[in-house]
mmCIF file of C-alpha atoms in Angstrom:
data_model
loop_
_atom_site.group_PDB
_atom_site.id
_atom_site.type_symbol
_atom_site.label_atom_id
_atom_site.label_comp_id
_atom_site.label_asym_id
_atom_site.label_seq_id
_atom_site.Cartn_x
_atom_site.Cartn_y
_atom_site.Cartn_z
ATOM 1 C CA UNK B 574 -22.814 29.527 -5.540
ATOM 2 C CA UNK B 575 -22.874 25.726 -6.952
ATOM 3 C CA UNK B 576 -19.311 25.983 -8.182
ATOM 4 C CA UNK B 577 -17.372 23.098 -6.317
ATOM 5 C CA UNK B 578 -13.200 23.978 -6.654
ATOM 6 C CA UNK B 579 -10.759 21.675 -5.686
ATOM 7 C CA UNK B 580 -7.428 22.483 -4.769
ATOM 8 C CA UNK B 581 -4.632 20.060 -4.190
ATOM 9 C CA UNK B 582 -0.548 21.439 -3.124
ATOM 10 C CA UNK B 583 1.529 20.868 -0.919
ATOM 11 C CA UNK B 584 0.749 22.105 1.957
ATOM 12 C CA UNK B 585 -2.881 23.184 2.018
ATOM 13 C CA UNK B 586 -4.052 26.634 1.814
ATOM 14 C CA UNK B 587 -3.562 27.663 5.488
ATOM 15 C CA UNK B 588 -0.872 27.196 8.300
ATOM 16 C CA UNK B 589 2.700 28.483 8.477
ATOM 17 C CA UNK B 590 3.858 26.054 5.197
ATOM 18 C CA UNK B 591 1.072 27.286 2.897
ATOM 19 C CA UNK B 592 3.489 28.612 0.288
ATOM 20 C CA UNK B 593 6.174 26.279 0.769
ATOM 21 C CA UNK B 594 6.808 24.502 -2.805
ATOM 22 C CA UNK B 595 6.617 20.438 -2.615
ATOM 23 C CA UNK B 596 7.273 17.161 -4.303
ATOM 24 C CA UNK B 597 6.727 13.789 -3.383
ATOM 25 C CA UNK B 598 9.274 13.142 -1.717
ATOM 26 C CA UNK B 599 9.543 15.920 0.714
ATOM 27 C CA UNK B 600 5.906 15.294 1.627
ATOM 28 C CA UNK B 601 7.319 11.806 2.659
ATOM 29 C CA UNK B 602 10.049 12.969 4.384
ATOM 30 C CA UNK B 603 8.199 15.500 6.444
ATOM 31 C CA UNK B 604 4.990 13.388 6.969
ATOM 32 C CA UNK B 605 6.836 10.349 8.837
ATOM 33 C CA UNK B 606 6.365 7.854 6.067
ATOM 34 C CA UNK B 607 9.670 7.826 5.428
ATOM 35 C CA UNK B 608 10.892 7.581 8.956
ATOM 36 C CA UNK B 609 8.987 4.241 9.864
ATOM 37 C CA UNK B 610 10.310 2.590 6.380
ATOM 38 C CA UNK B 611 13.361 0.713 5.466
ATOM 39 C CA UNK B 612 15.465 -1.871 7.303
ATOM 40 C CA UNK B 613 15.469 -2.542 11.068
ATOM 41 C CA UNK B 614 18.684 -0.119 12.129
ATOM 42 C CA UNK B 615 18.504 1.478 8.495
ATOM 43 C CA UNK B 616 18.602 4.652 7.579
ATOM 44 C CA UNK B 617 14.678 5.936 6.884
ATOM 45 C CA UNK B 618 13.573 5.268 3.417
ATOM 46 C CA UNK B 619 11.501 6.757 0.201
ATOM 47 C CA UNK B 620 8.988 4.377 -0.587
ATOM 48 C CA UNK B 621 9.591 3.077 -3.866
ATOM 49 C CA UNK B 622 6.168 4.918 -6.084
ATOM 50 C CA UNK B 623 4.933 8.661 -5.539
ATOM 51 C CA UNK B 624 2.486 7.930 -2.390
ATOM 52 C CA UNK B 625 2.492 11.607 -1.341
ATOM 53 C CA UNK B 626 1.408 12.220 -5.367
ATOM 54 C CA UNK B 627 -1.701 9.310 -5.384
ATOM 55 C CA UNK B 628 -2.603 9.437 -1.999
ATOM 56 C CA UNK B 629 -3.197 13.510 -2.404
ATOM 57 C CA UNK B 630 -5.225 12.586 -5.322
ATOM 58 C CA UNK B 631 -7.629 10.040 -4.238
ATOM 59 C CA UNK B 632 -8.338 12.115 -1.133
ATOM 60 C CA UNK B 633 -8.781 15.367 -3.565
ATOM 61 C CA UNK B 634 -11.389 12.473 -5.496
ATOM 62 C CA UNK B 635 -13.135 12.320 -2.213
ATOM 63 C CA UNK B 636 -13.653 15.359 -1.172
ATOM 64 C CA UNK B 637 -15.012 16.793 -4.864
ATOM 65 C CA UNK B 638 -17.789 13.573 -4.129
ATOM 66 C CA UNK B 639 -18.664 14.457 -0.912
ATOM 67 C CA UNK B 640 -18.831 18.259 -1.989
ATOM 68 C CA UNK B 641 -21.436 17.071 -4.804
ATOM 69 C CA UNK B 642 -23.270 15.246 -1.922
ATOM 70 C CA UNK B 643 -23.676 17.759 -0.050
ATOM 71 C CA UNK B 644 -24.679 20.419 -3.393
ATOM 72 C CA UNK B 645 -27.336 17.975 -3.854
ATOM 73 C CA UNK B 646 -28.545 18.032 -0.502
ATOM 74 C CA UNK B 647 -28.107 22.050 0.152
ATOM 75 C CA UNK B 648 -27.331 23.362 -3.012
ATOM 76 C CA UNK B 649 -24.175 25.085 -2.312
ATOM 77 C CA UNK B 650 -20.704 24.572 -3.624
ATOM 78 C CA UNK B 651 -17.496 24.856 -2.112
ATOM 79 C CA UNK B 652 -14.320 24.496 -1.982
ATOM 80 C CA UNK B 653 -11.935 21.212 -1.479
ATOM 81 C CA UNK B 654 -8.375 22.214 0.135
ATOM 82 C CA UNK B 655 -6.426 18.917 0.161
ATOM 83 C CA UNK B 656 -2.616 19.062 1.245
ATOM 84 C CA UNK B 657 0.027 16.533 0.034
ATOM 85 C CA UNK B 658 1.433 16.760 3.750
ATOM 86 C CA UNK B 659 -1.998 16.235 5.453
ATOM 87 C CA UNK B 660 -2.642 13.206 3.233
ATOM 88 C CA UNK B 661 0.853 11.319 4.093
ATOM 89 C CA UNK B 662 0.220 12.015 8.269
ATOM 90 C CA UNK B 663 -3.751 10.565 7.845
ATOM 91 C CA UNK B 664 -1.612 7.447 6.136
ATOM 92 C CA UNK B 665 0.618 7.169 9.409
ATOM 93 C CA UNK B 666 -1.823 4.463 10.434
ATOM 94 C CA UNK B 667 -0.754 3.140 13.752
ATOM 95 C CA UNK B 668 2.499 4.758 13.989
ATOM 96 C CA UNK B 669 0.392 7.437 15.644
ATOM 97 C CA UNK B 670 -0.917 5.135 18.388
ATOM 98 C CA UNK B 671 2.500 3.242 18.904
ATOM 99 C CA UNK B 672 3.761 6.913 19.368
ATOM 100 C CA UNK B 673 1.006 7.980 21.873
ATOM 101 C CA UNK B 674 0.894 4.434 23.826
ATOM 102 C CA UNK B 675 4.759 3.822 24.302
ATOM 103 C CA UNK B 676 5.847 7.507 23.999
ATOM 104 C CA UNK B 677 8.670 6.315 21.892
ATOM 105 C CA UNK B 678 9.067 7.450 17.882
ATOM 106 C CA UNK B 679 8.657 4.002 15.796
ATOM 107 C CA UNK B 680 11.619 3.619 13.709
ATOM 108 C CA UNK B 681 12.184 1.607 10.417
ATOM 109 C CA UNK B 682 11.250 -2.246 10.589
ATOM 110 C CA UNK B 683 12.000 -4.104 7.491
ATOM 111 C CA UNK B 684 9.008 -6.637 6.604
ATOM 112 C CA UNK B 685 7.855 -7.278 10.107
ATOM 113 C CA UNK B 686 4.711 -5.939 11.495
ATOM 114 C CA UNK B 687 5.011 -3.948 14.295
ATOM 115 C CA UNK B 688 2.411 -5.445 16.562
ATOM 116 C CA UNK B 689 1.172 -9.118 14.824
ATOM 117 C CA UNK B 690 3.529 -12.288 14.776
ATOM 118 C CA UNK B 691 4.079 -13.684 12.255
ATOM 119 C CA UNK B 692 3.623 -11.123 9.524
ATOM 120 C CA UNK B 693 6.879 -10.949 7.308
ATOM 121 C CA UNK B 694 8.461 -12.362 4.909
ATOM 122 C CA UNK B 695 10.587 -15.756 4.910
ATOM 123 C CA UNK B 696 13.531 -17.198 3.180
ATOM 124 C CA UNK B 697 12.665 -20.282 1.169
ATOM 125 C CA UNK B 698 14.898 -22.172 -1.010
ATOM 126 C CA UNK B 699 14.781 -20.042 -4.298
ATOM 127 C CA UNK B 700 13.392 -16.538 -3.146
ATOM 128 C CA UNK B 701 11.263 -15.223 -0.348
ATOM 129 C CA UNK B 702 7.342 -15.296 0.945
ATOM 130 C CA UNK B 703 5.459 -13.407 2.300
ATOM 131 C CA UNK B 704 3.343 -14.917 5.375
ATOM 132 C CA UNK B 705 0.198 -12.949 6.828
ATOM 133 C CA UNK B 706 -0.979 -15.091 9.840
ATOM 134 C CA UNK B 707 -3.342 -11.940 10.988
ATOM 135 C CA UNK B 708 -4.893 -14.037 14.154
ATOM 136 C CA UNK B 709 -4.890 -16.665 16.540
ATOM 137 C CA UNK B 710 -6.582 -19.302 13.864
ATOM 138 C CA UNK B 711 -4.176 -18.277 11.201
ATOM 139 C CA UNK B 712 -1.226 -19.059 13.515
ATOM 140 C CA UNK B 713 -2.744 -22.828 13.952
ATOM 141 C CA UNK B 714 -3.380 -23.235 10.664
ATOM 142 C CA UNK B 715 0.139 -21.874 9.481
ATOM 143 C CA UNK B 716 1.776 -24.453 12.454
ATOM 144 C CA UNK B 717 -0.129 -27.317 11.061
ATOM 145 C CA UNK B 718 1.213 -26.420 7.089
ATOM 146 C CA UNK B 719 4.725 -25.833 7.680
ATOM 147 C CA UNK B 720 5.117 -29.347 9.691
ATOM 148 C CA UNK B 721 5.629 -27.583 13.145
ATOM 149 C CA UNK B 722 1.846 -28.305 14.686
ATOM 150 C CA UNK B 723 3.972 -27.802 18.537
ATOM 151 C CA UNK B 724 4.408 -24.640 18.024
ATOM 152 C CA UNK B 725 0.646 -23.192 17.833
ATOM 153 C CA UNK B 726 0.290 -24.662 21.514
ATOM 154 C CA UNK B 727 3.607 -23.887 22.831
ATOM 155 C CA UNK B 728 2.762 -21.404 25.867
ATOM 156 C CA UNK B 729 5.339 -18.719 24.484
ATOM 157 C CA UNK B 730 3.633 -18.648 21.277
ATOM 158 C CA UNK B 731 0.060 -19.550 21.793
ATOM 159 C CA UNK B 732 -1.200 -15.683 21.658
ATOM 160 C CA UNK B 733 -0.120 -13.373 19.330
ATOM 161 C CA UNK B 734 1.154 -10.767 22.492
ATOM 162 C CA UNK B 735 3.272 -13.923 23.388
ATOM 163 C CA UNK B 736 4.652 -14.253 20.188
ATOM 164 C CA UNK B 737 5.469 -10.708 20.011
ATOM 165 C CA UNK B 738 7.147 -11.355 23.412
ATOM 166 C CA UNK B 739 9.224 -14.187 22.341
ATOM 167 C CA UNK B 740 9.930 -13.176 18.601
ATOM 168 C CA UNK B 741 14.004 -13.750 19.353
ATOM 169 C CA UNK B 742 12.769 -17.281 19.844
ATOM 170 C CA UNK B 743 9.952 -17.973 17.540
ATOM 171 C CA UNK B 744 11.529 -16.075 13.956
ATOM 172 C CA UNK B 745 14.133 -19.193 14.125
ATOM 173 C CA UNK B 746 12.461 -21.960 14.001
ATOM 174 C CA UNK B 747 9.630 -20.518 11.355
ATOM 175 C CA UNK B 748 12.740 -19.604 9.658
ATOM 176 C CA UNK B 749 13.873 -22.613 9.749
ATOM 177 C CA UNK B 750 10.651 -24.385 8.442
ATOM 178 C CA UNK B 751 10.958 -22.053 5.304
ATOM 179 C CA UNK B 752 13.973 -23.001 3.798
ATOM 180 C CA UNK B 753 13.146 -26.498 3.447
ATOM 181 C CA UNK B 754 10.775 -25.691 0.059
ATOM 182 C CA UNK B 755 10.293 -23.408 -2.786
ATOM 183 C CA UNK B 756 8.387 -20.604 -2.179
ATOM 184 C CA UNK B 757 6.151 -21.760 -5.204
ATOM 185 C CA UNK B 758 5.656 -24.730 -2.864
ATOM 186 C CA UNK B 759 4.802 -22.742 -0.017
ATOM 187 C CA UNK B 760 1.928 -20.970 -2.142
ATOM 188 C CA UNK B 761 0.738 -23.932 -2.637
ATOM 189 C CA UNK B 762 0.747 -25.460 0.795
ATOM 190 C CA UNK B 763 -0.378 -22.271 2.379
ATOM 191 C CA UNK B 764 -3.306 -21.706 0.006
ATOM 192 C CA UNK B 765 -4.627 -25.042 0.432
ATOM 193 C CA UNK B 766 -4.232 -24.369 4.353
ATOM 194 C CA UNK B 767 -6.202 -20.716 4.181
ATOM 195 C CA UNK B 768 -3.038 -19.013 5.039
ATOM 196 C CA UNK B 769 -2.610 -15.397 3.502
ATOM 197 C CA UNK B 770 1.000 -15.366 1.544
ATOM 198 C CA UNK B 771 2.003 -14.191 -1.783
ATOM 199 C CA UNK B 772 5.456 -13.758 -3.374
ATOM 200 C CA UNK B 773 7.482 -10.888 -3.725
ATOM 201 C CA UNK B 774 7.332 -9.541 -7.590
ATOM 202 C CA UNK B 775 9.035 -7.996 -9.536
ATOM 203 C CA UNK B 776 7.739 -5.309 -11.881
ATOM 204 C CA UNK B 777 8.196 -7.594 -15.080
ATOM 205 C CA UNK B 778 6.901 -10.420 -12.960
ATOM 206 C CA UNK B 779 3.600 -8.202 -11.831
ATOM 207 C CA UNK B 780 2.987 -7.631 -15.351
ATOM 208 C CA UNK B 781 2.964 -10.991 -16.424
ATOM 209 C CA UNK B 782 0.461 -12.263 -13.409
ATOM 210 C CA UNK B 783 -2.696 -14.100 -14.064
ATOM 211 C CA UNK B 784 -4.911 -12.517 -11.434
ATOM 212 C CA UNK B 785 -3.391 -9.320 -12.534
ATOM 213 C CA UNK B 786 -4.028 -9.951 -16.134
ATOM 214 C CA UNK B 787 -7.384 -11.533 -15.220
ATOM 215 C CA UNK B 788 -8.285 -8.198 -13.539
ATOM 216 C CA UNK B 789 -7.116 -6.023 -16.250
ATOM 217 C CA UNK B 790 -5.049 -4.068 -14.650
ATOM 218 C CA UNK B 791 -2.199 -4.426 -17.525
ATOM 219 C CA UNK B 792 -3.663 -2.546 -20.590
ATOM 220 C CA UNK B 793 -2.302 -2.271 -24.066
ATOM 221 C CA UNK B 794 -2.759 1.601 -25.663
ATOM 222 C CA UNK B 795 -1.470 3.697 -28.827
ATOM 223 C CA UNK B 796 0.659 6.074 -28.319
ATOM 224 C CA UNK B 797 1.198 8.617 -31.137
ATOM 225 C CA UNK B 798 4.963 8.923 -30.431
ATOM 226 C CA UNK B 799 5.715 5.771 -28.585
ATOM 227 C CA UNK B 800 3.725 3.320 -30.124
ATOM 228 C CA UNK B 801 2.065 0.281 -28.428
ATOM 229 C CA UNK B 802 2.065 0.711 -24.773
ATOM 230 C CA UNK B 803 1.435 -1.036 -21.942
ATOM 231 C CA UNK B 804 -0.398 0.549 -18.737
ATOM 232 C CA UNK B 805 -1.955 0.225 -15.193
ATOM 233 C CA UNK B 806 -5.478 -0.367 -16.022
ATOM 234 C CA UNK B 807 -8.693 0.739 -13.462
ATOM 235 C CA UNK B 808 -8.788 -0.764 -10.382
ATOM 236 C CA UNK B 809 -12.064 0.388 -9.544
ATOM 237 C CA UNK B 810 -14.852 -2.077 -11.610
ATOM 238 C CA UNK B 811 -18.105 -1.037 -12.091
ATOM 239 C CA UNK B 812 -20.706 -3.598 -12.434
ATOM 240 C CA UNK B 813 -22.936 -0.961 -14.858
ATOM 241 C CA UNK B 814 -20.397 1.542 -15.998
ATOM 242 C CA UNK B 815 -16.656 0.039 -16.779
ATOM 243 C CA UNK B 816 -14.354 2.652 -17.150
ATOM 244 C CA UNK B 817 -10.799 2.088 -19.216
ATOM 245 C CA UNK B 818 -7.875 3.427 -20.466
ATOM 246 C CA UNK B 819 -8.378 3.972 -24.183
ATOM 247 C CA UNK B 820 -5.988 6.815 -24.622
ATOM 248 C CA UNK B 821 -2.880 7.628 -23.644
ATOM 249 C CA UNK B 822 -1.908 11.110 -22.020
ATOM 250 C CA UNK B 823 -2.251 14.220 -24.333
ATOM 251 C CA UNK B 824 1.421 15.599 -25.631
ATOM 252 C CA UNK B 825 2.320 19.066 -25.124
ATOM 253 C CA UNK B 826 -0.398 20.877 -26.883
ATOM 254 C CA UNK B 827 -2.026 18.329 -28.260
ATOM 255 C CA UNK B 828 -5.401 19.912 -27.664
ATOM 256 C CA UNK B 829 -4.773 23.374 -27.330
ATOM 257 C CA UNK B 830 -6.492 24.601 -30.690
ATOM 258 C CA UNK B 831 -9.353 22.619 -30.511
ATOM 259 C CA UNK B 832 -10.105 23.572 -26.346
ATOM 260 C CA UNK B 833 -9.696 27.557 -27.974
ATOM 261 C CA UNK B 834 -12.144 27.524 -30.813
#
């Protein structure tokens, strides 16, 4: 009666799909993710790692803890039914509310945020930036760095439903501000003004950040077959109890006799 069993598939253990195979990607195609991502007037898109894979894990994570909770409190077991499908719609987000509100499916937008202005990324001289100006006070302070102060108390752009509003106006003549610098200038600028931005790596370039390695997220392991590896590290850091990846995964049968004696 304490036994907790969790279960992770495709498509849970009840409803019409229950013993449909899946893979990532179908999970993606059939939970929405993929028709909300890609290019404004694109075709929808795969997301480029296996989200319907992780996300299904981390929820299956959750639900075995809040099983134990609950065996501590009652002392009763149960079981954990997680769905790849289920995971992927509770990711929707607020494609769900744009849906319900305008009554119209969202579609693929490139970079852009649906709802805040600006929140995309920006051509600079030698690459691209990202640019998060979340709120009203981010919008003044991003005005002020990128030498166009006017614009944060312009009346078509002075609140962010404006902005919105007026987007065939505004993207211009941030657009314009943009190419005028590097976009390891613009870090620099925008960091100094408290403006959320970051560039857009590439998987060698990821590997090689400082925060990144300063976080430990890039770990070095033997493999028996492959040799010296590098891998994702934990992202989760425990004050008391650091986990870490000290060994790769097993090969085929690596542990077979020793699980049997």
């Amino acid at each position: 009666p304490k036994l907790i069993y969790a279960a992770s598939s495709g498509f849970g253990h009840s409803g019409p799909y229950s013993k449909r195979a899946a893979y990532d990607a179908v999970v993606q195609a059939m939970g929405g993710i993929m028709s909300i991502t890609g290019q404004k007037d694109g075709k929808p898109t795969r997301v480029g790692t296996s989200i319907g894979d992780i996300a299904a894990g981390m929820f299956t994570t959750t639900g075995i803890l809040a099983a134990l909770i609950n065996r501590d409190a009652t002392g009763k077991g149960q079981k954990v039914d997680v769905a790849m499908l289920d995971c992927q719609v509770a990711m929707l987000e607020n494609a769900i509310a744009r849906y319900v509100v305008t009554g119209e499916a969202p579609k693929p937008g490139g970079n852009r945020h649906p709802s805040i202005v600006p929140f995309e990324t920006f051509d600079t001289v030698d690459g691209e930036i990202m640019v998060a100006a979340g709120n009203n006070a981010l919008w003044t302070k991003l005005c002020e760095a990128i030498g166009t102060p006017e614009l944060s108390d312009d009346e078509r752009f002075n609140e962010n439903p404006l902005r919105n509003e007026n987007y065939d106006e505004l993207r211009p003549l941030l657009a314009s501000a943009f190419t005028k610098k590097t976009t390891k200038e613009w870090q620099d600028i925008l960091d100094n003004a408290g403006v959320p931005n970051g560039p857009i790596n590439t998987i060698d370039e990821v590997l090689k950040d400082p925060q990144v390695l300063a976080r430990e997220m890039i770990v070095e392991i033997e493999h028996p077959v492959a040799g010296k590896l590098k891998v994702p590290g934990v992202p989760i850091k425990l004050s008391d109890t650091p986990g870490g990846i000290r060994t790769p995964a097993p090969t085929l049968g690596q542990h077979t006799e020793e699980i049997l004696k």
